XYZ file of C-alpha atoms in Angstrom:
184
model
C 0.000 0.000 0.000
C 2.818 2.344 0.864
C 4.165 2.132 -2.714
C 0.709 2.939 -4.066
C 0.495 6.158 -2.022
C 4.095 7.145 -2.733
C 3.457 6.708 -6.459
C 0.251 8.756 -6.199
C 2.010 11.491 -4.203
C 4.916 11.587 -6.679
C 2.553 11.874 -9.663
C 0.430 14.568 -7.993
C 3.575 16.453 -7.020
C 4.755 16.338 -10.635
C 1.375 17.698 -11.776
C 1.628 20.629 -9.348
C 5.239 21.309 -10.412
C 4.217 21.361 -14.092
C 1.300 23.693 -13.290
C 3.632 26.016 -11.390
C 6.009 26.124 -14.393
C 3.096 26.918 -16.725
C 2.025 29.758 -14.434
C 5.548 31.224 -14.520
C 5.271 31.515 -18.308
C 2.070 33.578 -18.190
C 2.946 37.215 -18.831
C 1.840 39.599 -16.115
C 3.133 42.950 -17.347
C 6.398 42.572 -15.478
C 9.563 41.502 -17.215
C 10.641 38.032 -16.133
C 13.259 35.632 -17.432
C 10.770 32.766 -17.014
C 8.622 34.237 -19.822
C 11.153 32.958 -22.345
C 11.668 29.467 -20.932
C 8.938 27.921 -23.056
C 10.219 29.426 -26.306
C 12.367 27.063 -28.351
C 14.785 28.355 -31.007
C 15.956 26.348 -33.994
C 19.709 26.090 -33.432
C 21.437 24.071 -36.143
C 18.504 21.681 -36.438
C 17.903 21.366 -32.681
C 15.165 23.150 -30.745
C 16.719 24.849 -27.716
C 15.240 27.071 -24.990
C 16.574 30.653 -25.118
C 18.155 30.516 -21.618
C 20.338 27.617 -22.837
C 21.847 29.667 -25.646
C 22.091 33.163 -24.176
C 22.428 35.194 -21.021
C 18.960 36.481 -20.159
C 18.508 39.315 -17.662
C 15.833 41.792 -16.606
C 16.630 45.500 -16.790
C 14.637 48.300 -15.130
C 11.750 45.916 -14.443
C 10.300 46.441 -17.937
C 12.985 45.087 -20.267
C 14.289 41.600 -20.915
C 17.836 41.651 -22.270
C 19.101 38.634 -24.214
C 22.790 38.356 -24.992
C 23.323 35.300 -27.220
C 26.600 33.426 -26.835
C 26.613 32.961 -30.604
C 25.738 36.297 -32.293
C 24.671 34.448 -35.452
C 21.590 33.186 -33.574
C 20.092 36.652 -33.026
C 17.740 36.424 -36.027
C 16.556 32.944 -34.984
C 15.903 34.095 -31.409
C 13.998 37.173 -32.610
C 11.900 35.020 -34.951
C 11.051 32.524 -32.187
C 9.971 35.340 -29.846
C 7.827 36.947 -32.576
C 6.128 33.591 -33.318
C 5.445 32.873 -29.637
C 2.065 33.635 -28.062
C 3.575 36.259 -25.749
C 2.836 39.164 -28.056
C 6.271 40.726 -27.477
C 8.393 42.509 -30.062
C 12.174 42.129 -29.765
C 14.644 44.757 -31.013
C 18.275 44.076 -31.736
C 21.455 46.082 -32.218
C 23.309 43.111 -33.728
C 24.825 42.072 -30.383
C 21.980 42.154 -27.861
C 18.206 41.668 -28.077
C 15.954 43.858 -25.948
C 12.292 43.211 -25.298
C 10.042 45.883 -23.818
C 7.342 44.253 -21.690
C 4.471 46.754 -21.801
C 1.942 47.014 -18.993
C -1.189 44.939 -19.525
C -4.537 46.452 -20.461
C -7.538 45.721 -18.244
C -9.053 43.581 -21.004
C -5.848 41.542 -21.354
C -5.696 41.050 -17.561
C -9.211 39.580 -17.620
C -8.254 37.270 -20.499
C -5.179 36.113 -18.577
C -7.237 35.429 -15.444
C -9.586 33.260 -17.546
C -6.570 31.484 -19.041
C -4.921 30.720 -15.680
C -8.257 29.506 -14.257
C -8.593 27.144 -17.221
C -5.039 25.924 -16.675
C -5.802 25.398 -12.969
C -8.897 23.370 -13.833
C -6.808 21.168 -16.137
C -4.342 20.602 -13.292
C -7.193 19.765 -10.886
C -8.589 17.278 -13.419
C -5.145 15.669 -13.688
C -5.023 15.324 -9.884
C -8.535 13.820 -9.837
C -7.532 11.355 -12.567
C -4.634 10.200 -10.401
C -7.075 9.837 -7.474
C -9.415 7.768 -9.660
C -6.543 5.479 -10.688
C -5.524 5.039 -7.035
C -9.134 4.248 -6.089
C -9.363 1.710 -8.930
C -6.207 0.029 -7.611
C -7.708 -0.061 -4.106
C -10.952 -1.594 -5.399
C -8.952 -4.212 -7.267
C -6.956 -5.075 -4.143
C -10.169 -5.329 -2.105
C -11.784 -7.556 -4.730
C -8.726 -9.830 -4.800
C -8.775 -10.056 -1.005
C -5.453 -8.249 -0.485
C -7.087 -5.705 1.827
C -10.123 -5.853 4.112
C -13.235 -3.680 3.878
C -12.037 -1.565 6.837
C -8.587 -1.091 5.274
C -10.239 -0.201 1.987
C -12.232 2.619 3.608
C -9.206 3.855 5.577
C -7.050 3.888 2.423
C -9.874 5.594 0.518
C -9.860 8.381 3.118
C -6.072 8.705 2.833
C -6.297 8.999 -0.967
C -8.936 11.724 -0.572
C -6.753 13.620 1.936
C -3.828 13.381 -0.493
C -6.035 14.670 -3.314
C -7.325 17.567 -1.179
C -3.756 18.495 -0.226
C -2.638 18.787 -3.847
C -5.809 20.530 -5.037
C -5.117 23.039 -2.240
C -1.610 23.619 -3.601
C -3.039 24.295 -7.061
C -5.577 26.734 -5.572
C -2.798 28.620 -3.750
C -0.679 28.915 -6.916
C -3.760 30.100 -8.860
C -4.664 32.652 -6.199
C -1.113 34.065 -6.184
C -1.031 34.260 -9.990
C -4.419 36.014 -10.161
C -3.173 38.611 -7.658
C -0.019 39.087 -9.724
C -2.023 39.560 -12.934
C -4.580 41.931 -11.434
C -2.053 44.043 -9.493
C -0.787 46.939 -11.562
């Protein structure tokens, strides 16, 4: 049984970690290096994240500065940023790329809140799917006589507590992100 719960906890933890990473990529009007982590650049036939091919820093809170280690990749990096869903426009002087991260409009903030709520619901569904799989395993073990009826109900309660714990983590991340988006 212990392995079953450890596996469930590990999978739920991975779901929360993935959700947290997705939230970091949602633009909030503040410049952040994490905005670029999801953008892959074609680098000699290989797709690479920008932070793996350049020094990325934030300047004055509104600008992201990208200094590629290989200057010949500037055009590829600019193209990848333009094609991303971030809606940012890079400018380059041939050595460094600068991206101005403009403040968000009220309409865009509302759209982003809807987006992060949808992403949170997807994460909650993933957690519930893991719970369902754990419950199915418990039912199977009960049917095969590996656990008693009392153990089954106790384990069922433990699975629900585990599920509630991770749903709570998702709610906290969502709440923090909504505040970040709605705060000017």
